[in-house]
Amino acid sequence: MSILEINKLKKSFDGIEVLKDISLKVKEGEVVSIIGPSGSGKSTLLRCATLLEKMDEGSLLYCDEVAVKDVGGATIYAPKNELRHIKEYFGLVFQNYNLFPHLSVMKNICDAPISVQKRDKEEVKQEAERLLEKMGLEDKKEAYPFQLSGGQRQRVAIARALAMNPKMLFFDEPTSALDPELTQEVLKVLKDLAKDKMTMVIVTHEIEFARNISDRVIFMDGGVIIEEGTPSEVIENPSNERTKSFLTKMKV
Amino acid sequence: MKKKTIIFMLIMSLMAGMLVACGKSSDDVVNTEAGRTTLIVGFDAEFKPYGYKDENGEYVGFDLDLAEEVCERNGWNLVKQPIDWASKDMELNSNSIDCIWNGFTLNGRETDYTWTDAYVDNSQVVVVKSNSGIRELTDLADKNVIVQADSSALAALAGEDASEDNKALRSTFKELQQVGDYNSAFMNLEAGAADAICMDIGVAKYEIEARGNDFMMLPDTISSEEYGVGFKLGNTSLRDAVLETLYEMVEDGTYAQISDKWDLSDFACLGNEGTSTAKELDAMAATTKDESFLEKFADIAGQLLSGVGASLLIFILTLCFSLPLGLLICAGRRSKIKPVAWLVKFYISIMRGTPLMLQLLVVFFGPFYVFGWSLSTSYRFYAVIIGFTLNYAAYFAEIYRSGVEAVPVGQHEAAQVLGYTKIQTFWKVTFPQMVKHVMPPVTNEVITLVKDTSLAFVLAYTEMFTLAKQVAASQASIMPLFIAGLFYYIFNYVVAFIMERIEKKLAYYK
Ligand SMILES: Nc1ncnc2c1ncn2[C@@H]1O[C@H](COP(=O)(O)OP(=O)(O)OP(=O)(O)O)[C@@H](O)[C@H]1O
Ligand SMILES: [Mg+2]
């Protein structure tokens, strides 16, 4: 079963087509990396998939449940309550973390499971503590986001997304705002998640990392998927000229 | 530590200012009238028929005609200076006017000014609506009676020297309200917010004639009293010059002629047997002794204290209602339903674009003039709170809006992906961050509100500043105003302290 299924997605801003006919399926436990030059539409793809942006055309399904239906040149979104349920299937980690600055680390992680998913407080807290331990942040429970380094903030953001028990996680350039050392501590967390068979779609500029972690790599440019395959196919032996020149620029 | 020193110095200099302002010095009065070229007459521009603005926008009246004639005979240039009645003593003491000549009652004020002889004998009467059924003084039991602030009628009913009869009469009233001018007194009467007005007979006759037969005067008078021209205490040389000329005018008939012109012949009394004379009044002034500064301070502060409660009540209720209402208006302003957003935007622009004083008047008198509803007395207080709340809520709404917009979109997106509903997102994410953003501008607004409470006077709601102006007028001193200033300062100091504490509490995150 596919966790995520996108068919023939189209999206324009002010008449300019940013995504042109994108289709993508992600299976359970699969790690997919998306690479591509700036402005190619990677973030827009993730934002459409996470319902932050409205799709113009195409369909979107999570675990075979229809979130967005294509009706020939337009889209119909599922009713609110169904969407609320579908939203529990995925989480999103932002480039600039978007932690809630007025809440402690613990509250940042626990609030949504308690007030959105109505789960038991104690159970959620225990899970949050377990997650923080996994992230190496057990001593930062009561800290506020402004007291943390960028790498620590991003790990809290990952813990916050995981606390919702999603089936899959999206990452939009999770390390772009970080120094090289801090990048490594976040990438290590992602590797651990991959080992635990977490389904993930990662937009990244870290080509080396993408090669190591991914089951599949997607190269996007100009709103279309140019090339798609295993890391050795796309990164080591790209067939498309644009992929080649992009990778050369990224100095691989 | 440093802050405390500065505050101490501020308070000391304020006190020093008061001492200087309160000492009744008479040595700076110009003693020769030979070189005088102008006479500046201070008058309340709404006091018909003594001094007022006519349909052509000219200042006219009985007193001004007399003054004109006096000036002509002395070769002076007459300057007609309309003044706020409550600040008449400051005007006089600072020499910005030479005299108060405006149906100025000398009874009860004998020792506060240097007076001419009485030139008008006036009585206090009661004016009611013709159809009210009130026919004599006893019918005023349980009625709302209105007087002009610091007027002779007020003094006659509730002053220190009020007669026992009048005190007894006053105690039968449901309420004795004070308004700033006769026009609003009649507006109150017409609107049903008051049942009767106590006022000078000359003014009453004039107003009833001008307003048609809807109003009538009760046959019984409350008191009789005399008008004189008041000069700064000790300025006898100018007084003598004016008085001398007035007597010339009595001799040659000009005084009678002018009295006739204004239909005041029955009241004109200059030179009559048994009226007060300048000599008698000077003698009374010479025998008064001054209270000590501290006694006076304590006395005035005590009198103002009852107004502090009223100001505080306006302040607290306005905040309690306008802070949450501002949130609702902010939501309306940001509404996706366009007509709602436009309507709210229009409302905000009206609230911010017109004087609060005017808005208070509209809220109070609007129901009568628009719908013809008669106004109850208690509505006066509600109108103050409604007016303030509507105005401040508009300001708070705009502050909230900027605060909401200062919260990064990423915050909403994070909340959206986590599955928060719109309402949860607002209360859990936007609102707490907005509060932190808006603290400094809200503090400014709250401090302005402390001072704005004084605007309640336009609806004759007696808060501290209104009281201070009344006490200042009755004591012919500006000390009450300085003490009121001190109260406002302390009030605001406490407000600033509390707001600072809240801001510190919110500083736990960045
Ligand atoms: N809200 C928007 N309104 C208008 N244009 C937009 C909007 N969001 C994105 N775009 C445009 O869509 C195109 C794709 O943007 P997108 O952010 O998806 O690129 P990206 O591949 O994520 O780039 P980067 O690697 O720089 O993050 C760009 O040309 C961008 O200017
Ligand atoms: Mg991007």
mmCIF file with all atom_site columns, N, CA, C and O in Angstrom, chain A residues 43 46-47 50-53 87 90-100 160 172, chain B residues 407-420 425 429-430:
data_model
loop_
_atom_site.group_PDB
_atom_site.id
_atom_site.type_symbol
_atom_site.label_atom_id
_atom_site.label_alt_id
_atom_site.label_comp_id
_atom_site.label_asym_id
_atom_site.label_entity_id
_atom_site.label_seq_id
_atom_site.pdbx_PDB_ins_code
_atom_site.Cartn_x
_atom_site.Cartn_y
_atom_site.Cartn_z
_atom_site.occupancy
_atom_site.B_iso_or_equiv
_atom_site.pdbx_formal_charge
_atom_site.auth_seq_id
_atom_site.auth_comp_id
_atom_site.auth_asym_id
_atom_site.auth_atom_id
_atom_site.pdbx_PDB_model_num
ATOM 1   N N  . SER A 1 43  ? 9.526  23.068 -2.643 1.00 0.00 ? 43  SER A N  1
ATOM 2   C CA . SER A 1 43  ? 8.740  23.471 -1.466 1.00 0.00 ? 43  SER A CA 1
ATOM 3   C C  . SER A 1 43  ? 7.256  23.495 -1.797 1.00 0.00 ? 43  SER A C  1
ATOM 4   O O  . SER A 1 43  ? 6.425  23.061 -0.992 1.00 0.00 ? 43  SER A O  1
ATOM 5   N N  . LEU A 1 46  ? 5.786  20.090 -1.555 1.00 0.00 ? 46  LEU A N  1
ATOM 6   C CA . LEU A 1 46  ? 5.565  19.678 -0.170 1.00 0.00 ? 46  LEU A CA 1
ATOM 7   C C  . LEU A 1 46  ? 4.375  20.407 0.447  1.00 0.00 ? 46  LEU A C  1
ATOM 8   O O  . LEU A 1 46  ? 3.596  19.830 1.197  1.00 0.00 ? 46  LEU A O  1
ATOM 9   N N  . ARG A 1 47  ? 4.250  21.697 0.117  1.00 0.00 ? 47  ARG A N  1
ATOM 10  C CA . ARG A 1 47  ? 3.151  22.486 0.696  1.00 0.00 ? 47  ARG A CA 1
ATOM 11  C C  . ARG A 1 47  ? 1.791  22.020 0.163  1.00 0.00 ? 47  ARG A C  1
ATOM 12  O O  . ARG A 1 47  ? 0.809  22.038 0.891  1.00 0.00 ? 47  ARG A O  1
ATOM 13  N N  . THR A 1 50  ? 1.017  18.766 1.969  1.00 0.00 ? 50  THR A N  1
ATOM 14  C CA . THR A 1 50  ? 0.664  18.918 3.384  1.00 0.00 ? 50  THR A CA 1
ATOM 15  C C  . THR A 1 50  ? -0.547 19.836 3.561  1.00 0.00 ? 50  THR A C  1
ATOM 16  O O  . THR A 1 50  ? -0.841 20.284 4.668  1.00 0.00 ? 50  THR A O  1
ATOM 17  N N  . LEU A 1 51  ? -1.235 20.156 2.458  1.00 0.00 ? 51  LEU A N  1
ATOM 18  C CA . LEU A 1 51  ? -2.487 20.919 2.463  1.00 0.00 ? 51  LEU A CA 1
ATOM 19  C C  . LEU A 1 51  ? -2.304 22.385 2.887  1.00 0.00 ? 51  LEU A C  1
ATOM 20  O O  . LEU A 1 51  ? -3.263 23.050 3.254  1.00 0.00 ? 51  LEU A O  1
ATOM 21  N N  . LEU A 1 52  ? -1.047 22.879 2.880  1.00 0.00 ? 52  LEU A N  1
ATOM 22  C CA . LEU A 1 52  ? -0.826 24.295 3.187  1.00 0.00 ? 52  LEU A CA 1
ATOM 23  C C  . LEU A 1 52  ? -1.149 25.153 1.966  1.00 0.00 ? 52  LEU A C  1
ATOM 24  O O  . LEU A 1 52  ? -1.462 26.326 2.081  1.00 0.00 ? 52  LEU A O  1
ATOM 25  N N  . GLU A 1 53  ? -1.026 24.523 0.783  1.00 0.00 ? 53  GLU A N  1
ATOM 26  C CA . GLU A 1 53  ? -1.283 25.230 -0.466 1.00 0.00 ? 53  GLU A CA 1
ATOM 27  C C  . GLU A 1 53  ? -2.371 24.459 -1.204 1.00 0.00 ? 53  GLU A C  1
ATOM 28  O O  . GLU A 1 53  ? -2.411 23.232 -1.144 1.00 0.00 ? 53  GLU A O  1
ATOM 29  N N  . LYS A 1 87  ? -4.953 14.429 8.059  1.00 0.00 ? 87  LYS A N  1
ATOM 30  C CA . LYS A 1 87  ? -3.783 15.187 8.518  1.00 0.00 ? 87  LYS A CA 1
ATOM 31  C C  . LYS A 1 87  ? -2.958 14.417 9.547  1.00 0.00 ? 87  LYS A C  1
ATOM 32  O O  . LYS A 1 87  ? -1.776 14.691 9.734  1.00 0.00 ? 87  LYS A O  1
ATOM 33  N N  . PHE A 1 90  ? 0.390  12.474 8.378  1.00 0.00 ? 90  PHE A N  1
ATOM 34  C CA . PHE A 1 90  ? 1.710  13.040 8.043  1.00 0.00 ? 90  PHE A CA 1
ATOM 35  C C  . PHE A 1 90  ? 2.113  14.151 9.005  1.00 0.00 ? 90  PHE A C  1
ATOM 36  O O  . PHE A 1 90  ? 1.283  14.721 9.714  1.00 0.00 ? 90  PHE A O  1
ATOM 37  N N  . GLY A 1 91  ? 3.434  14.417 9.005  1.00 0.00 ? 91  GLY A N  1
ATOM 38  C CA . GLY A 1 91  ? 3.962  15.560 9.739  1.00 0.00 ? 91  GLY A CA 1
ATOM 39  C C  . GLY A 1 91  ? 4.892  16.317 8.822  1.00 0.00 ? 91  GLY A C  1
ATOM 40  O O  . GLY A 1 91  ? 5.345  15.782 7.806  1.00 0.00 ? 91  GLY A O  1
ATOM 41  N N  . LEU A 1 92  ? 5.167  17.595 9.184  1.00 0.00 ? 92  LEU A N  1
ATOM 42  C CA . LEU A 1 92  ? 6.054  18.395 8.338  1.00 0.00 ? 92  LEU A CA 1
ATOM 43  C C  . LEU A 1 92  ? 7.070  19.108 9.220  1.00 0.00 ? 92  LEU A C  1
ATOM 44  O O  . LEU A 1 92  ? 6.709  19.670 10.252 1.00 0.00 ? 92  LEU A O  1
ATOM 45  N N  . VAL A 1 93  ? 8.334  19.034 8.792  1.00 0.00 ? 93  VAL A N  1
ATOM 46  C CA . VAL A 1 93  ? 9.391  19.759 9.514  1.00 0.00 ? 93  VAL A CA 1
ATOM 47  C C  . VAL A 1 93  ? 9.890  20.872 8.611  1.00 0.00 ? 93  VAL A C  1
ATOM 48  O O  . VAL A 1 93  ? 10.268 20.623 7.464  1.00 0.00 ? 93  VAL A O  1
ATOM 49  N N  . PHE A 1 94  ? 9.841  22.122 9.147  1.00 0.00 ? 94  PHE A N  1
ATOM 50  C CA . PHE A 1 94  ? 10.168 23.299 8.333  1.00 0.00 ? 94  PHE A CA 1
ATOM 51  C C  . PHE A 1 94  ? 11.656 23.609 8.388  1.00 0.00 ? 94  PHE A C  1
ATOM 52  O O  . PHE A 1 94  ? 12.353 23.275 9.347  1.00 0.00 ? 94  PHE A O  1
ATOM 53  N N  . GLN A 1 95  ? 12.089 24.342 7.378  1.00 0.00 ? 95  GLN A N  1
ATOM 54  C CA . GLN A 1 95  ? 13.474 24.795 7.340  1.00 0.00 ? 95  GLN A CA 1
ATOM 55  C C  . GLN A 1 95  ? 13.794 25.677 8.562  1.00 0.00 ? 95  GLN A C  1
ATOM 56  O O  . GLN A 1 95  ? 14.842 25.540 9.169  1.00 0.00 ? 95  GLN A O  1
ATOM 57  N N  . ASN A 1 96  ? 12.863 26.563 8.899  1.00 0.00 ? 96  ASN A N  1
ATOM 58  C CA . ASN A 1 96  ? 13.132 27.467 10.039 1.00 0.00 ? 96  ASN A CA 1
ATOM 59  C C  . ASN A 1 96  ? 12.341 27.049 11.284 1.00 0.00 ? 96  ASN A C  1
ATOM 60  O O  . ASN A 1 96  ? 11.920 27.893 12.065 1.00 0.00 ? 96  ASN A O  1
ATOM 61  N N  . TYR A 1 97  ? 12.174 25.767 11.474 1.00 0.00 ? 97  TYR A N  1
ATOM 62  C CA . TYR A 1 97  ? 11.627 25.111 12.673 1.00 0.00 ? 97  TYR A CA 1
ATOM 63  C C  . TYR A 1 97  ? 10.174 25.467 13.001 1.00 0.00 ? 97  TYR A C  1
ATOM 64  O O  . TYR A 1 97  ? 9.371  24.594 13.265 1.00 0.00 ? 97  TYR A O  1
ATOM 65  N N  . ASN A 1 98  ? 9.858  26.798 13.046 1.00 0.00 ? 98  ASN A N  1
ATOM 66  C CA . ASN A 1 98  ? 8.516  27.237 13.452 1.00 0.00 ? 98  ASN A CA 1
ATOM 67  C C  . ASN A 1 98  ? 8.064  26.620 14.767 1.00 0.00 ? 98  ASN A C  1
ATOM 68  O O  . ASN A 1 98  ? 6.899  26.239 14.913 1.00 0.00 ? 98  ASN A O  1
ATOM 69  N N  . LEU A 1 99  ? 8.968  26.580 15.747 1.00 0.00 ? 99  LEU A N  1
ATOM 70  C CA . LEU A 1 99  ? 8.544  26.187 17.094 1.00 0.00 ? 99  LEU A CA 1
ATOM 71  C C  . LEU A 1 99  ? 7.719  27.334 17.666 1.00 0.00 ? 99  LEU A C  1
ATOM 72  O O  . LEU A 1 99  ? 7.846  28.480 17.221 1.00 0.00 ? 99  LEU A O  1
ATOM 73  N N  . PHE A 1 100 ? 6.870  27.032 18.656 1.00 0.00 ? 100 PHE A N  1
ATOM 74  C CA . PHE A 1 100 ? 6.099  28.092 19.292 1.00 0.00 ? 100 PHE A CA 1
ATOM 75  C C  . PHE A 1 100 ? 6.968  28.757 20.360 1.00 0.00 ? 100 PHE A C  1
ATOM 76  O O  . PHE A 1 100 ? 7.314  28.125 21.355 1.00 0.00 ? 100 PHE A O  1
ATOM 77  N N  . ARG A 1 160 ? 8.450  17.113 17.865 1.00 0.00 ? 160 ARG A N  1
ATOM 78  C CA . ARG A 1 160 ? 7.065  17.585 17.882 1.00 0.00 ? 160 ARG A CA 1
ATOM 79  C C  . ARG A 1 160 ? 6.246  16.878 16.804 1.00 0.00 ? 160 ARG A C  1
ATOM 80  O O  . ARG A 1 160 ? 5.109  16.462 17.036 1.00 0.00 ? 160 ARG A O  1
ATOM 81  N N  . ASP A 1 172 ? 11.384 19.889 4.721  1.00 0.00 ? 172 ASP A N  1
ATOM 82  C CA . ASP A 1 172 ? 11.752 20.872 3.697  1.00 0.00 ? 172 ASP A CA 1
ATOM 83  C C  . ASP A 1 172 ? 13.060 21.532 4.089  1.00 0.00 ? 172 ASP A C  1
ATOM 84  O O  . ASP A 1 172 ? 13.087 22.417 4.933  1.00 0.00 ? 172 ASP A O  1
ATOM 85  N N  . VAL B 2 407 ? 2.797  38.329 14.040 1.00 0.00 ? 407 VAL B N  1
ATOM 86  C CA . VAL B 2 407 ? 3.089  36.912 14.286 1.00 0.00 ? 407 VAL B CA 1
ATOM 87  C C  . VAL B 2 407 ? 3.413  36.251 12.939 1.00 0.00 ? 407 VAL B C  1
ATOM 88  O O  . VAL B 2 407 ? 2.621  36.331 12.008 1.00 0.00 ? 407 VAL B O  1
ATOM 89  N N  . PRO B 2 408 ? 4.600  35.619 12.817 1.00 0.00 ? 408 PRO B N  1
ATOM 90  C CA . PRO B 2 408 ? 5.011  35.071 11.515 1.00 0.00 ? 408 PRO B CA 1
ATOM 91  C C  . PRO B 2 408 ? 4.034  34.033 10.973 1.00 0.00 ? 408 PRO B C  1
ATOM 92  O O  . PRO B 2 408 ? 3.435  33.285 11.743 1.00 0.00 ? 408 PRO B O  1
ATOM 93  N N  . VAL B 2 409 ? 3.877  33.986 9.630  1.00 0.00 ? 409 VAL B N  1
ATOM 94  C CA . VAL B 2 409 ? 2.970  32.998 9.009  1.00 0.00 ? 409 VAL B CA 1
ATOM 95  C C  . VAL B 2 409 ? 3.370  31.592 9.362  1.00 0.00 ? 409 VAL B C  1
ATOM 96  O O  . VAL B 2 409 ? 2.515  30.712 9.475  1.00 0.00 ? 409 VAL B O  1
ATOM 97  N N  . GLY B 2 410 ? 4.676  31.371 9.532  1.00 0.00 ? 410 GLY B N  1
ATOM 98  C CA . GLY B 2 410 ? 5.166  30.030 9.863  1.00 0.00 ? 410 GLY B CA 1
ATOM 99  C C  . GLY B 2 410 ? 4.485  29.458 11.089 1.00 0.00 ? 410 GLY B C  1
ATOM 100 O O  . GLY B 2 410 ? 4.262  28.249 11.198 1.00 0.00 ? 410 GLY B O  1
ATOM 101 N N  . GLN B 2 411 ? 4.125  30.345 12.034 1.00 0.00 ? 411 GLN B N  1
ATOM 102 C CA . GLN B 2 411 ? 3.452  29.900 13.248 1.00 0.00 ? 411 GLN B CA 1
ATOM 103 C C  . GLN B 2 411 ? 2.082  29.298 12.915 1.00 0.00 ? 411 GLN B C  1
ATOM 104 O O  . GLN B 2 411 ? 1.712  28.261 13.442 1.00 0.00 ? 411 GLN B O  1
ATOM 105 N N  . HIS B 2 412 ? 1.365  29.975 12.026 1.00 0.00 ? 412 HIS B N  1
ATOM 106 C CA . HIS B 2 412 ? 0.042  29.464 11.638 1.00 0.00 ? 412 HIS B CA 1
ATOM 107 C C  . HIS B 2 412 ? 0.190  28.162 10.871 1.00 0.00 ? 412 HIS B C  1
ATOM 108 O O  . HIS B 2 412 ? -0.596 27.242 11.035 1.00 0.00 ? 412 HIS B O  1
ATOM 109 N N  . GLU B 2 413 ? 1.215  28.115 10.001 1.00 0.00 ? 413 GLU B N  1
ATOM 110 C CA . GLU B 2 413 ? 1.393  26.914 9.184  1.00 0.00 ? 413 GLU B CA 1
ATOM 111 C C  . GLU B 2 413 ? 1.755  25.728 10.048 1.00 0.00 ? 413 GLU B C  1
ATOM 112 O O  . GLU B 2 413 ? 1.229  24.622 9.854  1.00 0.00 ? 413 GLU B O  1
ATOM 113 N N  . ALA B 2 414 ? 2.633  25.948 11.039 1.00 0.00 ? 414 ALA B N  1
ATOM 114 C CA . ALA B 2 414 ? 3.000  24.859 11.943 1.00 0.00 ? 414 ALA B CA 1
ATOM 115 C C  . ALA B 2 414 ? 1.749  24.347 12.651 1.00 0.00 ? 414 ALA B C  1
ATOM 116 O O  . ALA B 2 414 ? 1.530  23.135 12.766 1.00 0.00 ? 414 ALA B O  1
ATOM 117 N N  . ALA B 2 415 ? 0.921  25.288 13.123 1.00 0.00 ? 415 ALA B N  1
ATOM 118 C CA . ALA B 2 415 ? -0.296 24.901 13.840 1.00 0.00 ? 415 ALA B CA 1
ATOM 119 C C  . ALA B 2 415 ? -1.253 24.151 12.926 1.00 0.00 ? 415 ALA B C  1
ATOM 120 O O  . ALA B 2 415 ? -1.858 23.146 13.316 1.00 0.00 ? 415 ALA B O  1
ATOM 121 N N  . GLN B 2 416 ? -1.320 24.613 11.669 1.00 0.00 ? 416 GLN B N  1
ATOM 122 C CA . GLN B 2 416 ? -2.236 23.998 10.716 1.00 0.00 ? 416 GLN B CA 1
ATOM 123 C C  . GLN B 2 416 ? -1.834 22.550 10.438 1.00 0.00 ? 416 GLN B C  1
ATOM 124 O O  . GLN B 2 416 ? -2.676 21.653 10.429 1.00 0.00 ? 416 GLN B O  1
ATOM 125 N N  . VAL B 2 417 ? -0.509 22.330 10.235 1.00 0.00 ? 417 VAL B N  1
ATOM 126 C CA . VAL B 2 417 ? -0.047 20.979 9.949  1.00 0.00 ? 417 VAL B CA 1
ATOM 127 C C  . VAL B 2 417 ? -0.259 20.080 11.164 1.00 0.00 ? 417 VAL B C  1
ATOM 128 O O  . VAL B 2 417 ? -0.561 18.899 11.038 1.00 0.00 ? 417 VAL B O  1
ATOM 129 N N  . LEU B 2 418 ? -0.146 20.654 12.378 1.00 0.00 ? 418 LEU B N  1
ATOM 130 C CA . LEU B 2 418 ? -0.355 19.849 13.581 1.00 0.00 ? 418 LEU B CA 1
ATOM 131 C C  . LEU B 2 418 ? -1.834 19.554 13.815 1.00 0.00 ? 418 LEU B C  1
ATOM 132 O O  . LEU B 2 418 ? -2.173 18.805 14.713 1.00 0.00 ? 418 LEU B O  1
ATOM 133 N N  . GLY B 2 419 ? -2.705 20.171 13.010 1.00 0.00 ? 419 GLY B N  1
ATOM 134 C CA . GLY B 2 419 ? -4.121 19.829 13.091 1.00 0.00 ? 419 GLY B CA 1
ATOM 135 C C  . GLY B 2 419 ? -4.938 20.720 13.998 1.00 0.00 ? 419 GLY B C  1
ATOM 136 O O  . GLY B 2 419 ? -6.101 20.423 14.275 1.00 0.00 ? 419 GLY B O  1
ATOM 137 N N  . TYR B 2 420 ? -4.362 21.830 14.481 1.00 0.00 ? 420 TYR B N  1
ATOM 138 C CA . TYR B 2 420 ? -5.150 22.753 15.304 1.00 0.00 ? 420 TYR B CA 1
ATOM 139 C C  . TYR B 2 420 ? -6.296 23.316 14.472 1.00 0.00 ? 420 TYR B C  1
ATOM 140 O O  . TYR B 2 420 ? -6.127 23.612 13.283 1.00 0.00 ? 420 TYR B O  1
ATOM 141 N N  . THR B 2 425 ? -5.838 27.603 17.011 1.00 0.00 ? 425 THR B N  1
ATOM 142 C CA . THR B 2 425 ? -4.654 28.315 16.543 1.00 0.00 ? 425 THR B CA 1
ATOM 143 C C  . THR B 2 425 ? -4.644 29.726 17.089 1.00 0.00 ? 425 THR B C  1
ATOM 144 O O  . THR B 2 425 ? -3.618 30.216 17.566 1.00 0.00 ? 425 THR B O  1
ATOM 145 N N  . VAL B 2 429 ? -1.778 29.940 19.791 1.00 0.00 ? 429 VAL B N  1
ATOM 146 C CA . VAL B 2 429 ? -0.569 30.387 19.103 1.00 0.00 ? 429 VAL B CA 1
ATOM 147 C C  . VAL B 2 429 ? -0.555 31.897 18.868 1.00 0.00 ? 429 VAL B C  1
ATOM 148 O O  . VAL B 2 429 ? 0.351  32.598 19.305 1.00 0.00 ? 429 VAL B O  1
ATOM 149 N N  . THR B 2 430 ? -1.594 32.404 18.186 1.00 0.00 ? 430 THR B N  1
ATOM 150 C CA . THR B 2 430 ? -1.583 33.821 17.806 1.00 0.00 ? 430 THR B CA 1
ATOM 151 C C  . THR B 2 430 ? -1.747 34.738 19.017 1.00 0.00 ? 430 THR B C  1
ATOM 152 O O  . THR B 2 430 ? -0.955 35.663 19.217 1.00 0.00 ? 430 THR B O  1
#
